Tab-separated table of C-alpha atoms and ligand atoms in Angstrom:
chain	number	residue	atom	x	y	z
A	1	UNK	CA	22.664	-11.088	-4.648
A	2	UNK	CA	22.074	-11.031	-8.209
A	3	UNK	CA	20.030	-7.722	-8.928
A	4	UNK	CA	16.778	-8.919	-11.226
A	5	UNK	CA	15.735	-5.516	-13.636
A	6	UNK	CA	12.398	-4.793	-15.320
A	7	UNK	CA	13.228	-2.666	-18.266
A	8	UNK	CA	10.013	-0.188	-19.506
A	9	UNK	CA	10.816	1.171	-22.987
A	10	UNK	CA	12.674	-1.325	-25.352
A	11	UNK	CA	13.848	0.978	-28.329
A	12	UNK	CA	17.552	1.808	-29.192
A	13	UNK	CA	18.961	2.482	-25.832
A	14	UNK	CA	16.742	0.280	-23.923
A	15	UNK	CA	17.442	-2.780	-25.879
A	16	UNK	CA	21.501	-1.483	-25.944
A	17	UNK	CA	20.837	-1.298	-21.978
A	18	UNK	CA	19.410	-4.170	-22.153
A	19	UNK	CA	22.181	-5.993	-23.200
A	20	UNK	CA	25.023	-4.280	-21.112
A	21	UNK	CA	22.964	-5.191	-17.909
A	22	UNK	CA	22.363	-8.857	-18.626
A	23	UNK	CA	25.742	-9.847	-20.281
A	24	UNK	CA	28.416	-7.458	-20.159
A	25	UNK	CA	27.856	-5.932	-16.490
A	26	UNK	CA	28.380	-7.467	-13.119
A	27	UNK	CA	25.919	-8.554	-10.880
A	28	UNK	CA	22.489	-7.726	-12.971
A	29	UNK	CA	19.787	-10.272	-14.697
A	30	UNK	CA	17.332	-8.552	-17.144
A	31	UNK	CA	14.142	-10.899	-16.118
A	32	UNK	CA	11.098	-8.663	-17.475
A	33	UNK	CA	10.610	-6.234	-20.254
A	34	UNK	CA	7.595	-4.059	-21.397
A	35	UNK	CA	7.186	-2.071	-24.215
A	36	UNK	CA	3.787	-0.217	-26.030
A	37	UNK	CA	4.935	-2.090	-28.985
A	38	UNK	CA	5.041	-5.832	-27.438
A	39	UNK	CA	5.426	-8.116	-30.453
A	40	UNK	CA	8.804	-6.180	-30.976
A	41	UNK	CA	9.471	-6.827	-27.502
A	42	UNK	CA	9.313	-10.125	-27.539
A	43	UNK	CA	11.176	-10.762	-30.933
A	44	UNK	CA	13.911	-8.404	-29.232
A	45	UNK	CA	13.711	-10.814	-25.656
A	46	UNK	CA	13.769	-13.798	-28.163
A	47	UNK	CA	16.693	-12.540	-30.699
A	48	UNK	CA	18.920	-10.948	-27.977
A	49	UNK	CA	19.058	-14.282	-25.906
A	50	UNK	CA	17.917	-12.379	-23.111
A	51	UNK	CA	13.949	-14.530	-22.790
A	52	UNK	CA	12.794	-12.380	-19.887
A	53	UNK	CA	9.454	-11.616	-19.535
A	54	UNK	CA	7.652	-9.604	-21.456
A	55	UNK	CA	4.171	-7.633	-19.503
A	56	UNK	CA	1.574	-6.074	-21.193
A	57	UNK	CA	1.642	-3.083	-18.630
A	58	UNK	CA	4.308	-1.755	-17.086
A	59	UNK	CA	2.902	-0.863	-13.964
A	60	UNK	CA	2.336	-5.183	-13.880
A	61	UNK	CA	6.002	-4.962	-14.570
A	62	UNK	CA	6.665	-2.843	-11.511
A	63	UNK	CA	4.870	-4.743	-9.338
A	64	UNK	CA	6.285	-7.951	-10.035
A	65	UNK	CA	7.900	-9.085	-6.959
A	66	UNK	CA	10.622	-11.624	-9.024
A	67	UNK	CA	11.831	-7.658	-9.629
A	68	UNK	CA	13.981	-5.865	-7.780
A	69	UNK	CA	14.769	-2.457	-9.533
A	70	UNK	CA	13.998	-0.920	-12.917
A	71	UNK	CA	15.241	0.770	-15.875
A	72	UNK	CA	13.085	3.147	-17.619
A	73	UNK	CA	14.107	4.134	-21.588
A	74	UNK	CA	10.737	4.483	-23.190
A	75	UNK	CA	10.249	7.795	-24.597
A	76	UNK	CA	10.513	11.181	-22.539
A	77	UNK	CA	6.939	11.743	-21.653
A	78	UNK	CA	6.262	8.495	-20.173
A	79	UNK	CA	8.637	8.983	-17.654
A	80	UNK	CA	7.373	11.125	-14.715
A	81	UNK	CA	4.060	8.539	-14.221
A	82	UNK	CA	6.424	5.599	-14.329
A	83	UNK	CA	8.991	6.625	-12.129
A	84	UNK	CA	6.473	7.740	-9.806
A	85	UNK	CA	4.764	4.635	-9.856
A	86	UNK	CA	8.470	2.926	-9.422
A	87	UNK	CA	8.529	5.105	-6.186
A	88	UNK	CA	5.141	4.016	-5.002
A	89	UNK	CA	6.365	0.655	-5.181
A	90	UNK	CA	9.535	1.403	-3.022
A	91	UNK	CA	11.751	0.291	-5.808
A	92	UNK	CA	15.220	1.648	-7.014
A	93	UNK	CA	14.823	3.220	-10.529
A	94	UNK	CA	17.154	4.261	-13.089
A	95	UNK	CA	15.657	7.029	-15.394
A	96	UNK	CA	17.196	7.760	-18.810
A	97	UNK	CA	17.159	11.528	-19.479
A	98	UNK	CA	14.887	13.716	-19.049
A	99	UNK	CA	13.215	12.669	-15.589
A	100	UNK	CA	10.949	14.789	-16.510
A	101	UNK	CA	9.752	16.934	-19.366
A	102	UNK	CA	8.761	19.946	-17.728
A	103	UNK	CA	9.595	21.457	-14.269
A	104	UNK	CA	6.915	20.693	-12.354
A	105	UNK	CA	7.046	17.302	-13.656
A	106	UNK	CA	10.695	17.017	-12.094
A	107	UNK	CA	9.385	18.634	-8.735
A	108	UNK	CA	6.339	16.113	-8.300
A	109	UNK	CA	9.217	13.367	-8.685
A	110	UNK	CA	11.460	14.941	-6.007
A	111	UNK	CA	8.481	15.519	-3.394
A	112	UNK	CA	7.312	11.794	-3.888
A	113	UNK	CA	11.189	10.771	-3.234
A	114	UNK	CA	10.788	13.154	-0.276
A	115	UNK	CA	8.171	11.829	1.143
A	116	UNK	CA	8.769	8.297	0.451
A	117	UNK	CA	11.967	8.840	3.063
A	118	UNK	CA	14.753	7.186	0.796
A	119	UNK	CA	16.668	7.777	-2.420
A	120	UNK	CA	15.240	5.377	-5.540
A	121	UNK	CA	15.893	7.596	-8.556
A	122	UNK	CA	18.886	7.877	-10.361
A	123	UNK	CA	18.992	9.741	-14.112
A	124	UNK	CA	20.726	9.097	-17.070
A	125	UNK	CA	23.311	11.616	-17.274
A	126	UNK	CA	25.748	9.390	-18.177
A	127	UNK	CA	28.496	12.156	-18.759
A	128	UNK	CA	29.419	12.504	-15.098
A	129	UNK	CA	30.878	8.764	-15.928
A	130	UNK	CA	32.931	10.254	-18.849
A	131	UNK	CA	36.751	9.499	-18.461
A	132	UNK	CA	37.719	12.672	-20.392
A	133	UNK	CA	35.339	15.099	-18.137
A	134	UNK	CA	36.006	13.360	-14.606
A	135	UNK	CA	39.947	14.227	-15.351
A	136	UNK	CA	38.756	17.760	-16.484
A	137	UNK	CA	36.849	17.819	-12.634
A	138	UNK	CA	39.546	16.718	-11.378
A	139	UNK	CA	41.990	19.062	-13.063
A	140	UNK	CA	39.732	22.054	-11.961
A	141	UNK	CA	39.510	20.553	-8.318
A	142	UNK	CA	43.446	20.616	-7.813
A	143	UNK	CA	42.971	24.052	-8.670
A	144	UNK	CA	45.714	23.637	-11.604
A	145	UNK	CA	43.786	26.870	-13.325
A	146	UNK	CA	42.618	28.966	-10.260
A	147	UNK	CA	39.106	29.749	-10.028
A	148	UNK	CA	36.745	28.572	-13.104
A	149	UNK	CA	35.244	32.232	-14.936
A	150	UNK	CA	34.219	31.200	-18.200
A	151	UNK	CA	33.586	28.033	-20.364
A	152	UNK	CA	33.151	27.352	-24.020
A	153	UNK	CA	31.394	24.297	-24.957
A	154	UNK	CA	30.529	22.971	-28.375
A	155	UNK	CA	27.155	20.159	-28.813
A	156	UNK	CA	27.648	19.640	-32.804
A	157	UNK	CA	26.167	16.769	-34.475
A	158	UNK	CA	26.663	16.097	-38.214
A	159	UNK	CA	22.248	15.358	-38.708
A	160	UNK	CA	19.477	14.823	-37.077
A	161	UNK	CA	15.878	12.837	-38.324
A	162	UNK	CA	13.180	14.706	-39.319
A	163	UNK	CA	11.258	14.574	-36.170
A	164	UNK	CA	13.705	16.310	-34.212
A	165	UNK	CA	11.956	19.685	-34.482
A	166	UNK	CA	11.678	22.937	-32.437
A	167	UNK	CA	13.470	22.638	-29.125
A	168	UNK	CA	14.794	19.512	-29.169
A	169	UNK	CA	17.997	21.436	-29.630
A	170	UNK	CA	17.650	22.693	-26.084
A	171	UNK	CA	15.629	19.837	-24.238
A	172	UNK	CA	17.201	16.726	-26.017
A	173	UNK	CA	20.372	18.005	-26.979
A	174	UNK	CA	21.329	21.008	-24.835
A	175	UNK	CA	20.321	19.059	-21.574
A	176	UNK	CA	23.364	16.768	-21.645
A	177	UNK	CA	25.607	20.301	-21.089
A	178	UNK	CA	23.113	21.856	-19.015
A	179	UNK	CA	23.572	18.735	-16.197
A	180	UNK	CA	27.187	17.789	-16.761
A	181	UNK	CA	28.191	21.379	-16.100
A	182	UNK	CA	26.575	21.760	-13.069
A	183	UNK	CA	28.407	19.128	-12.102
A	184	UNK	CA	31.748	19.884	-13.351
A	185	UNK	CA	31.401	23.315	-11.620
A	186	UNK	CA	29.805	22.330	-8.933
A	187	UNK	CA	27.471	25.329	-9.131
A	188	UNK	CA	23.670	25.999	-10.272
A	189	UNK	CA	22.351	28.380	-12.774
A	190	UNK	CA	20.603	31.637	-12.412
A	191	UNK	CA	19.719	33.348	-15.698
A	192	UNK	CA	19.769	32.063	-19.666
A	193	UNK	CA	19.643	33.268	-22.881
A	194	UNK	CA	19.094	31.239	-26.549
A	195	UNK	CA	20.436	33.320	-29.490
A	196	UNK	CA	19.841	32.027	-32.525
A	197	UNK	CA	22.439	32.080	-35.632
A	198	UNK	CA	22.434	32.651	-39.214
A	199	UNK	CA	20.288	29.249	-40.399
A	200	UNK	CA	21.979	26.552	-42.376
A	201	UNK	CA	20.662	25.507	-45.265
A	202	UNK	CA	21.444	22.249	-44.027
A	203	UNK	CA	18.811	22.887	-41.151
A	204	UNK	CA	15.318	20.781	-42.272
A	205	UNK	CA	12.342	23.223	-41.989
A	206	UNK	CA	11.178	22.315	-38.571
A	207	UNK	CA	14.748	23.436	-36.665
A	208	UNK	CA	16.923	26.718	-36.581
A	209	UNK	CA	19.813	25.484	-35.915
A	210	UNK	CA	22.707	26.537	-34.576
A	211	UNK	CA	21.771	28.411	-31.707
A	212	UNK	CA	24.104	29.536	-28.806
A	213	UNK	CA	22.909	28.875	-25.288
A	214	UNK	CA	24.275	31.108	-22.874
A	215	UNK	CA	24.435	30.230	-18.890
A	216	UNK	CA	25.101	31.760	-15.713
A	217	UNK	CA	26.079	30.551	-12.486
A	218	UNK	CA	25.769	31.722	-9.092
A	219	UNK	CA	29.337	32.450	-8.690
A	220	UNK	CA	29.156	34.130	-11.711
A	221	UNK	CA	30.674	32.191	-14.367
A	222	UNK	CA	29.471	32.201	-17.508
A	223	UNK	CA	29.109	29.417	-19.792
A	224	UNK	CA	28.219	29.757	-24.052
A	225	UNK	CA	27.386	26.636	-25.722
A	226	UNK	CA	26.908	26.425	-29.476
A	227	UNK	CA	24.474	23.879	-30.360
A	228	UNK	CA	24.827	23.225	-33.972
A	229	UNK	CA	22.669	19.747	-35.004
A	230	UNK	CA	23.256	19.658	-39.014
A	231	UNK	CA	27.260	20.159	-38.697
A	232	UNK	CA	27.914	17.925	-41.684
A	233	UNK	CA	31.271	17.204	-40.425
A	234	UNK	CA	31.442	15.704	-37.098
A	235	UNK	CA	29.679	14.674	-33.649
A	236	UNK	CA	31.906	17.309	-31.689
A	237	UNK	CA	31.960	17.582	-27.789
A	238	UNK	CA	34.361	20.611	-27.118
A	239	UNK	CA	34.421	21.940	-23.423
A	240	UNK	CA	37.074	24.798	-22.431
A	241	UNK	CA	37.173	26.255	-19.229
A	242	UNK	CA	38.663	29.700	-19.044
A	243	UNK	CA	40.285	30.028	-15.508
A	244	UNK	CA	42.301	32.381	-13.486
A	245	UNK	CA	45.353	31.285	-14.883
A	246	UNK	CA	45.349	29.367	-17.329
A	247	UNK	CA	42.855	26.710	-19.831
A	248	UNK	CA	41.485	23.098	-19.064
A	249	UNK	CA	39.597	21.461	-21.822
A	250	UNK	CA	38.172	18.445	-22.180
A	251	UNK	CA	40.125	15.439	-24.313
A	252	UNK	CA	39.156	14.758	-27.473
A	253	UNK	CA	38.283	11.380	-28.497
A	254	UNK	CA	41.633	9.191	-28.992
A	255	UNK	CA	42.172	8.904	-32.489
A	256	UNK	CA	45.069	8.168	-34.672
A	257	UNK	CA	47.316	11.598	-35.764
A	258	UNK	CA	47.934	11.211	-39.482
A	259	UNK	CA	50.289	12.545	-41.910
A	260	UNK	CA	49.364	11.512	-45.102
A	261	UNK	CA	48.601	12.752	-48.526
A	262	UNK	CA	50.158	16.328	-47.914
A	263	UNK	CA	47.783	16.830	-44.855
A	264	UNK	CA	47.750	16.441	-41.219
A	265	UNK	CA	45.046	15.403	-38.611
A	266	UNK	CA	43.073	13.037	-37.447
A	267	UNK	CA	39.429	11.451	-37.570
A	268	UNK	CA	36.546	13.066	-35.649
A	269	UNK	CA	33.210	11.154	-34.670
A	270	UNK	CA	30.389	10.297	-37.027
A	271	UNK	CA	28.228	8.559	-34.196
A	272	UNK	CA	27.156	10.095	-31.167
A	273	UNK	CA	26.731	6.470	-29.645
A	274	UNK	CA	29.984	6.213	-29.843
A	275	UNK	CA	31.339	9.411	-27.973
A	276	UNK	CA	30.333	8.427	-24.706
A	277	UNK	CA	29.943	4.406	-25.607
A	278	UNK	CA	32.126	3.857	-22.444
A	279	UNK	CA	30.392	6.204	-20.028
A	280	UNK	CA	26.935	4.302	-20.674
A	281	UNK	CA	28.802	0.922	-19.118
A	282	UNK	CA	30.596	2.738	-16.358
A	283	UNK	CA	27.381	4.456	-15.072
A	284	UNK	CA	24.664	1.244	-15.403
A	285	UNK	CA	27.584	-0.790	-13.480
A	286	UNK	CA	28.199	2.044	-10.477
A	287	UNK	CA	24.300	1.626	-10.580
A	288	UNK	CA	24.369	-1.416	-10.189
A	289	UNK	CA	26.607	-1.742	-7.483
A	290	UNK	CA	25.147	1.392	-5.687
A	291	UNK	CA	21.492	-0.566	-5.656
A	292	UNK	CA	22.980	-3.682	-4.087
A	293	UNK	CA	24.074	-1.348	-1.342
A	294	UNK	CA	20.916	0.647	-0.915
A	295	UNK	CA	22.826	3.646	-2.527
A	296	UNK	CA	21.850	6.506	-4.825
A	297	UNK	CA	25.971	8.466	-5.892
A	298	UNK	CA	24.699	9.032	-9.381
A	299	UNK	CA	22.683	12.042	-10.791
A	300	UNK	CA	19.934	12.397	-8.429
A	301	UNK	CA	15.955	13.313	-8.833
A	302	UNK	CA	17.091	16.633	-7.732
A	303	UNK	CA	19.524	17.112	-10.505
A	304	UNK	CA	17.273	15.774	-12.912
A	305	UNK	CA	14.499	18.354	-11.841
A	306	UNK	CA	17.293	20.956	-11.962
A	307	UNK	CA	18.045	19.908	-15.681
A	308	UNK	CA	14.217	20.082	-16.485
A	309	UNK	CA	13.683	23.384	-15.031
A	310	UNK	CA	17.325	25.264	-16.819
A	311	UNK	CA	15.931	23.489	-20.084
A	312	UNK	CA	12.703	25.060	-19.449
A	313	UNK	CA	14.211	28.245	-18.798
A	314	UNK	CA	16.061	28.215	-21.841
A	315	UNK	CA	12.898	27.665	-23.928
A	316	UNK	CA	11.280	30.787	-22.250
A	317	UNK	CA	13.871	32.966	-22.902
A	318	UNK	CA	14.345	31.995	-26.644
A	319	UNK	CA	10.816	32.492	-26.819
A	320	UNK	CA	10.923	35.982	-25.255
A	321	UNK	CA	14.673	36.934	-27.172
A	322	UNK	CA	15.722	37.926	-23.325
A	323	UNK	CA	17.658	37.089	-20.205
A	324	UNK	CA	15.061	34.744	-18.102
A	325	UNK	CA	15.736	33.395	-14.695
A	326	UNK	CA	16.219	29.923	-13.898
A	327	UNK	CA	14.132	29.211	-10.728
A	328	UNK	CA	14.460	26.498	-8.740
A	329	UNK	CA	12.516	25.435	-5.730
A	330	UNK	CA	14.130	25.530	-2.702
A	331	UNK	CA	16.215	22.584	-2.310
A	332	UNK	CA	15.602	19.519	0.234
A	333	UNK	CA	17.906	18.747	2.693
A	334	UNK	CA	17.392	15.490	1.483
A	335	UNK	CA	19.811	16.369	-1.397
A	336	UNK	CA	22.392	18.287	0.538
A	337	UNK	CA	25.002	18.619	-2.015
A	338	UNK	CA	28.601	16.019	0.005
B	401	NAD	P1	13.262	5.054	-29.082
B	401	NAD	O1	12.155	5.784	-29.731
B	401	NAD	O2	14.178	4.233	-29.916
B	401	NAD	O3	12.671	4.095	-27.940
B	401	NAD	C1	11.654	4.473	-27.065
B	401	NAD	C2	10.821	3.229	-26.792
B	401	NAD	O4	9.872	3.550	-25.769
B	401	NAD	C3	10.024	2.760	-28.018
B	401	NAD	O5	10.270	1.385	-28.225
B	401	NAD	C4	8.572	3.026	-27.644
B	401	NAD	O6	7.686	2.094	-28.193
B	401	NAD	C5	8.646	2.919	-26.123
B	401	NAD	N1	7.579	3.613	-25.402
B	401	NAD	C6	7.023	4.819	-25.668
B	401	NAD	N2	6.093	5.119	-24.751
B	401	NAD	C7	6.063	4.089	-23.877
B	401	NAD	C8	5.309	3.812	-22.713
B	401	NAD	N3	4.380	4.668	-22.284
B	401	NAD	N4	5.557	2.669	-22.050
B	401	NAD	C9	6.490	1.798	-22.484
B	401	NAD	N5	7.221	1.993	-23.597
B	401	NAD	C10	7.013	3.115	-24.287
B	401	NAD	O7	14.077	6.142	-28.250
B	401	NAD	P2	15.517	5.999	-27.583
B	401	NAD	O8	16.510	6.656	-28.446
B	401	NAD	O9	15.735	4.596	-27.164
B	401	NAD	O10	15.328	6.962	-26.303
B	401	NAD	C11	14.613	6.561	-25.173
B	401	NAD	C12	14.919	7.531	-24.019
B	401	NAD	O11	16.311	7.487	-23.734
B	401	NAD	C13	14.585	8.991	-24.337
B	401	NAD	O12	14.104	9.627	-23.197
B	401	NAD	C14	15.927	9.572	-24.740
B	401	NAD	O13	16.046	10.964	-24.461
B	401	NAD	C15	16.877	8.782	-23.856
B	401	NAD	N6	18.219	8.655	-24.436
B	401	NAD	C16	19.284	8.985	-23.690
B	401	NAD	C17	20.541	8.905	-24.228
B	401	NAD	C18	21.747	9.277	-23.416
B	401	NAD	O14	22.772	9.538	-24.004
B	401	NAD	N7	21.654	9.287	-22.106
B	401	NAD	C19	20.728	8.455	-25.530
B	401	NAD	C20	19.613	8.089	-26.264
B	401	NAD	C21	18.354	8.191	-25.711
């Protein structure tokens, strides 16, 4: 059975998800699209070759019943109404990041799934899908470096627009670490603290950037990210995980080692789309195949309420300059960790 997707939000990634689904993936036919902006939407159904439908509303969209499972990439706001209408409808729905964009927002997602009986959500965390950090996990998991105690990571991007103001750093940017160590750890977080650094001048006026996010688990390792958005030189994923005896990082990127000109080195991302370019196709098609089945293996609603709440903690405690709590809800059995 060929899986028929609705798509709700056709912008960068949803028209790039767009595509992937209908004609690079297996077993997946994008047959409706909605968008606020529609005329784009249908020069974008017309242009791409795709021709599926385009509704005026997306809860039309939802409904439709030549649909059997949507993909939501309109902006983060509009998600927590449309994935709980997805979930009223009893229909499998992939989320891009964040579920939600506050913690009770993420919560009202995971007691619908609750009560609805069955897992529909999955969230774009498409990291966990990551070649480089699923050897790291599995590096960690043969125990090569003994218990995990401390990690380093490293978010560095060389710009950002001018819209990305105020926390973004922490709830666009900061989120992708905040989920994919979780996982990598297989732990949850108890306490955070934003410190900010010495401001660029690269910065624009609506952003103090870098700041360091700092992270603690319940088993008590502790994690410092530097988030630093107006690098200049790179998109830069570092991820170094102090153990017991010894180091595991994350691979960098392959690129080509060069000796040339009297220097040595190599090239280092300009794009972030391309950084994790591969993960995006790896995740949609496990998604895929995981709907066919009935299945939800991917990043849960539960993880993506646990992102929304850390991101929300991290916000309070750069507001207050102290350590703040994460607090979580008690979780469901429904999400029993395997
Ligand atoms: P974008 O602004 O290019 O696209 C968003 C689209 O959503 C726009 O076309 C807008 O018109 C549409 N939209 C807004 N409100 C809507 C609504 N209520 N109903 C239907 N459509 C609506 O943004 P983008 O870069 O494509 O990002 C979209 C989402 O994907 C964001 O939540 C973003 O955080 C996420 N994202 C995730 C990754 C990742 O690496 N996982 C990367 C990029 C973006």
């Amino acid at each position: 059975m060929t899986l028929r997707i609705g798509i709700i939000g056709c912008g960068a990634i949803g028209q790039d998800h767009a595509r992937r689904l209908h004609f690079k993936l297996q077993g997946a036919t994008v047959v409706a699209l909605n968008d606020i902006h529609r005329e784009a939407t249908e020069a974008f159904s017309e242009a791409s070759g795709i021709r599926a439908r385009v509704y005026e509303h997306y809860q039309d969209l939802i409904q439709a019943p030549d649909v059997d499972a949507l993909l939501i990439a309109s902006w983060g706001p509009a998600h927590e109404e449309q994935v709980l209408a997805c979930i009223d409808a009893g229909k499998p729905v992939f989320c891009e990041k964040p579920l939600a964009t506050s913690a009770a927002g993420g919560l009202r997602i995971v007691e619908a799934e609750v009560k609805a009986g069955r897992k529909l959500v999955q969230v774009g965390f498409m990291r966990r899908y990551d070649a480089g950090y699923r050897q790291l996990k599995q590096t960690l998991q043969a125990g090569t470096i003994g218990d995990a105690l401390m990690v380093h990571c490293a978010h560095r991007n060389p710009s950002v627009p001018e819209m990305y103001v105020g926390d973004m750093n922490i709830t666009d940017t900061h989120v992708h670490e905040i989920d994919v160590l979780r996982w990598l750890l297989d732990d949850d977080y108890v306490s955070c603290q934003v410190i900010e650094g010495r401001k660029s001048r690269h910065a624009h006026a609506g952003l103090h950037d870098p700041i360091m996010v700092l992270l603690e688990t319940r088993q008590g390792i502790r994690i410092d990210t530097e988030i630093f958005v107006a690098c200049r030189f790179g998109y830069d994923i570092q991820c170094h995980v102090v153990g017991e005896t010894g180091v595991a990082s994350l691979p960098e990127p392959m690129s080509v080692p060069l000796r040339s000109q009297g220097r040595q080195g190599g090239a280092i991302l300009m794009d972030w789309k391309m950084r994790f370019i591969d993960s995006y196709d790896v995740e949609l098609q496990a998604w895929i195949d995981d709907t066919r089945k009935g299945l939800v293996t991917g990043p849960t609603a539960w993880d993506g309420y646990f992102a929304s709440a850390t991101a929300e903690a991290c916000v309070e405690a750069r507001r207050s300059k102290s350590i703040a709590p994460v607090r979580i809800a008690e979780r469901p059995d429904f999400y029993a960790r395997a």
